[in-house]
Amino acid sequence: MQSRDEQLGHGPRITRAEFEERITSLYERGSSEPSEDEKLSLMRKEFDYIIDHRLGVNFPEVRRKKLWEIRRKTDASVAKNLFFFFSRSMLEFFTAGIADTLLKDYREVLTKKEFNAFFDLKDSK
């Protein structure tokens, strides 16, 4: 576990190596042909590991759930609309809108320091 952790107040953060080890183990243990529910469970665990790595292992469950709901809403929007784009410029416009919405929604859940840590941004004053 990393020592830069208490800056955010959510306990220790798992290291990059620990994160990679957990992700590898997660998929090695899984079925070679997971059901849709199993895929969703794997995605959620992977997302929790991202939070453990970037924000801390004690990041509140209520806020984890909110971030997960934002992620799922974004995934659903992309999946639903991706096939309607016939040109690169339309696709770029759509993805920029999705990214803007995702960032706005995450900013509603995370503090500025948490947001910067989650997206691995440098703190700007």
CSV table of C-alpha atoms in Angstrom, one decimal:
chain,number,residue,atom,x,y,z
A,1,MET,CA,0.0,0.0,0.0
A,2,GLN,CA,1.2,3.5,-0.8
A,3,SER,CA,2.1,6.1,1.8
A,4,ARG,CA,0.7,9.1,-0.1
A,5,ASP,CA,-2.7,8.1,1.1
A,6,GLU,CA,-3.9,10.2,3.8
A,7,GLN,CA,-4.0,13.3,1.6
A,8,LEU,CA,-7.5,12.3,0.6
A,9,GLY,CA,-8.6,10.8,4.0
A,10,HIS,CA,-9.8,7.5,2.6
A,11,GLY,CA,-7.1,5.3,4.0
A,12,PRO,CA,-4.3,3.7,2.1
A,13,ARG,CA,-4.3,3.4,-1.6
A,14,ILE,CA,-3.2,0.1,-3.3
A,15,THR,CA,0.0,0.4,-5.4
A,16,ARG,CA,0.0,0.1,-9.1
A,17,ALA,CA,1.5,-3.4,-8.8
A,18,GLU,CA,-1.2,-4.4,-6.3
A,19,PHE,CA,-3.8,-3.0,-8.6
A,20,GLU,CA,-2.5,-5.0,-11.6
A,21,GLU,CA,-2.1,-8.1,-9.5
A,22,ARG,CA,-5.8,-7.9,-8.3
A,23,ILE,CA,-7.1,-7.3,-11.9
A,24,THR,CA,-5.1,-10.2,-13.3
A,25,SER,CA,-6.3,-12.5,-10.5
A,26,LEU,CA,-9.9,-11.3,-11.0
A,27,TYR,CA,-9.9,-12.4,-14.6
A,28,GLU,CA,-7.8,-15.5,-14.2
A,29,ARG,CA,-10.3,-16.8,-11.6
A,30,GLY,CA,-13.3,-16.0,-13.8
A,31,SER,CA,-15.1,-18.1,-16.3
A,32,SER,CA,-13.8,-18.2,-19.9
A,33,GLU,CA,-17.4,-17.5,-21.0
A,34,PRO,CA,-18.9,-15.3,-18.3
A,35,SER,CA,-22.7,-14.6,-18.2
A,36,GLU,CA,-23.9,-11.0,-18.5
A,37,ASP,CA,-24.3,-10.9,-14.7
A,38,GLU,CA,-20.7,-12.2,-14.2
A,39,LYS,CA,-19.4,-9.7,-16.7
A,40,LEU,CA,-21.1,-6.9,-14.8
A,41,SER,CA,-19.8,-8.2,-11.5
A,42,LEU,CA,-16.2,-8.3,-12.9
A,43,MET,CA,-16.6,-4.7,-14.2
A,44,ARG,CA,-17.8,-3.6,-10.8
A,45,LYS,CA,-14.9,-5.2,-9.0
A,46,GLU,CA,-12.4,-3.8,-11.4
A,47,PHE,CA,-14.0,-0.3,-10.9
A,48,ASP,CA,-13.6,-0.8,-7.1
A,49,TYR,CA,-10.0,-1.6,-7.6
A,50,ILE,CA,-9.5,1.6,-9.6
A,51,ILE,CA,-11.0,3.5,-6.7
A,52,ASP,CA,-8.8,1.6,-4.1
A,53,HIS,CA,-5.8,2.6,-6.2
A,54,ARG,CA,-6.6,6.2,-6.9
A,55,LEU,CA,-8.7,7.3,-3.9
A,56,GLY,CA,-8.2,4.8,-1.1
A,57,VAL,CA,-9.5,1.5,0.2
A,58,ASN,CA,-11.8,3.3,2.7
A,59,PHE,CA,-13.5,5.5,0.1
A,60,PRO,CA,-17.2,5.5,1.2
A,61,GLU,CA,-19.5,2.8,-0.3
A,62,VAL,CA,-22.3,5.3,-0.9
A,63,ARG,CA,-20.0,7.4,-3.1
A,64,ARG,CA,-18.5,4.4,-4.8
A,65,LYS,CA,-22.1,3.4,-5.8
A,66,LYS,CA,-22.8,6.9,-7.2
A,67,LEU,CA,-19.6,6.7,-9.3
A,68,TRP,CA,-20.5,3.2,-10.5
A,69,GLU,CA,-24.0,4.4,-11.5
A,70,ILE,CA,-22.5,7.3,-13.5
A,71,ARG,CA,-20.1,4.8,-15.2
A,72,ARG,CA,-23.0,2.4,-16.0
A,73,LYS,CA,-25.1,5.3,-17.4
A,74,THR,CA,-22.2,6.4,-19.6
A,75,ASP,CA,-21.6,2.9,-20.8
A,76,ALA,CA,-25.3,2.4,-21.7
A,77,SER,CA,-25.4,5.7,-23.5
A,78,VAL,CA,-22.3,4.8,-25.6
A,79,ALA,CA,-23.6,1.4,-26.4
A,80,LYS,CA,-27.0,2.7,-27.3
A,81,ASN,CA,-25.8,5.5,-29.6
A,82,LEU,CA,-22.6,4.3,-31.1
A,83,PHE,CA,-24.1,2.6,-34.1
A,84,PHE,CA,-25.8,5.8,-35.2
A,85,PHE,CA,-22.7,7.6,-36.2
A,86,PHE,CA,-21.6,7.4,-39.8
A,87,SER,CA,-18.8,9.9,-39.8
A,88,ARG,CA,-15.7,10.6,-37.8
A,89,SER,CA,-16.8,14.1,-37.0
A,90,MET,CA,-20.2,13.0,-35.7
A,91,LEU,CA,-18.5,10.3,-33.6
A,92,GLU,CA,-16.0,12.9,-32.2
A,93,PHE,CA,-18.8,15.3,-31.3
A,94,PHE,CA,-20.7,12.5,-29.6
A,95,THR,CA,-17.7,11.2,-27.6
A,96,ALA,CA,-16.8,14.8,-26.5
A,97,GLY,CA,-20.3,15.2,-25.2
A,98,ILE,CA,-20.2,11.9,-23.3
A,99,ALA,CA,-16.8,12.9,-21.8
A,100,ASP,CA,-18.1,16.3,-20.7
A,101,THR,CA,-21.1,14.7,-19.1
A,102,LEU,CA,-19.0,12.0,-17.4
A,103,LEU,CA,-16.6,14.6,-16.0
A,104,LYS,CA,-19.4,16.9,-14.8
A,105,ASP,CA,-21.2,14.0,-13.1
A,106,TYR,CA,-18.0,12.8,-11.4
A,107,ARG,CA,-17.3,16.4,-10.2
A,108,GLU,CA,-20.7,16.3,-8.4
A,109,VAL,CA,-19.5,13.2,-6.4
A,110,LEU,CA,-15.8,13.9,-5.9
A,111,THR,CA,-14.0,16.8,-4.2
A,112,LYS,CA,-11.5,18.6,-6.4
A,113,LYS,CA,-8.6,16.7,-4.8
A,114,GLU,CA,-10.4,13.4,-5.3
A,115,PHE,CA,-11.2,14.3,-8.9
A,116,ASN,CA,-7.6,15.1,-9.6
A,117,ALA,CA,-6.4,11.9,-8.0
A,118,PHE,CA,-9.0,9.7,-9.8
A,119,PHE,CA,-8.0,11.1,-13.2
A,120,ASP,CA,-4.3,11.3,-12.2
A,121,LEU,CA,-4.3,15.1,-12.8
A,122,LYS,CA,-1.9,17.5,-11.2
A,123,ASP,CA,-3.4,19.7,-8.5
A,124,SER,CA,-4.0,23.1,-9.9
A,125,LYS,CA,-4.3,26.0,-7.5
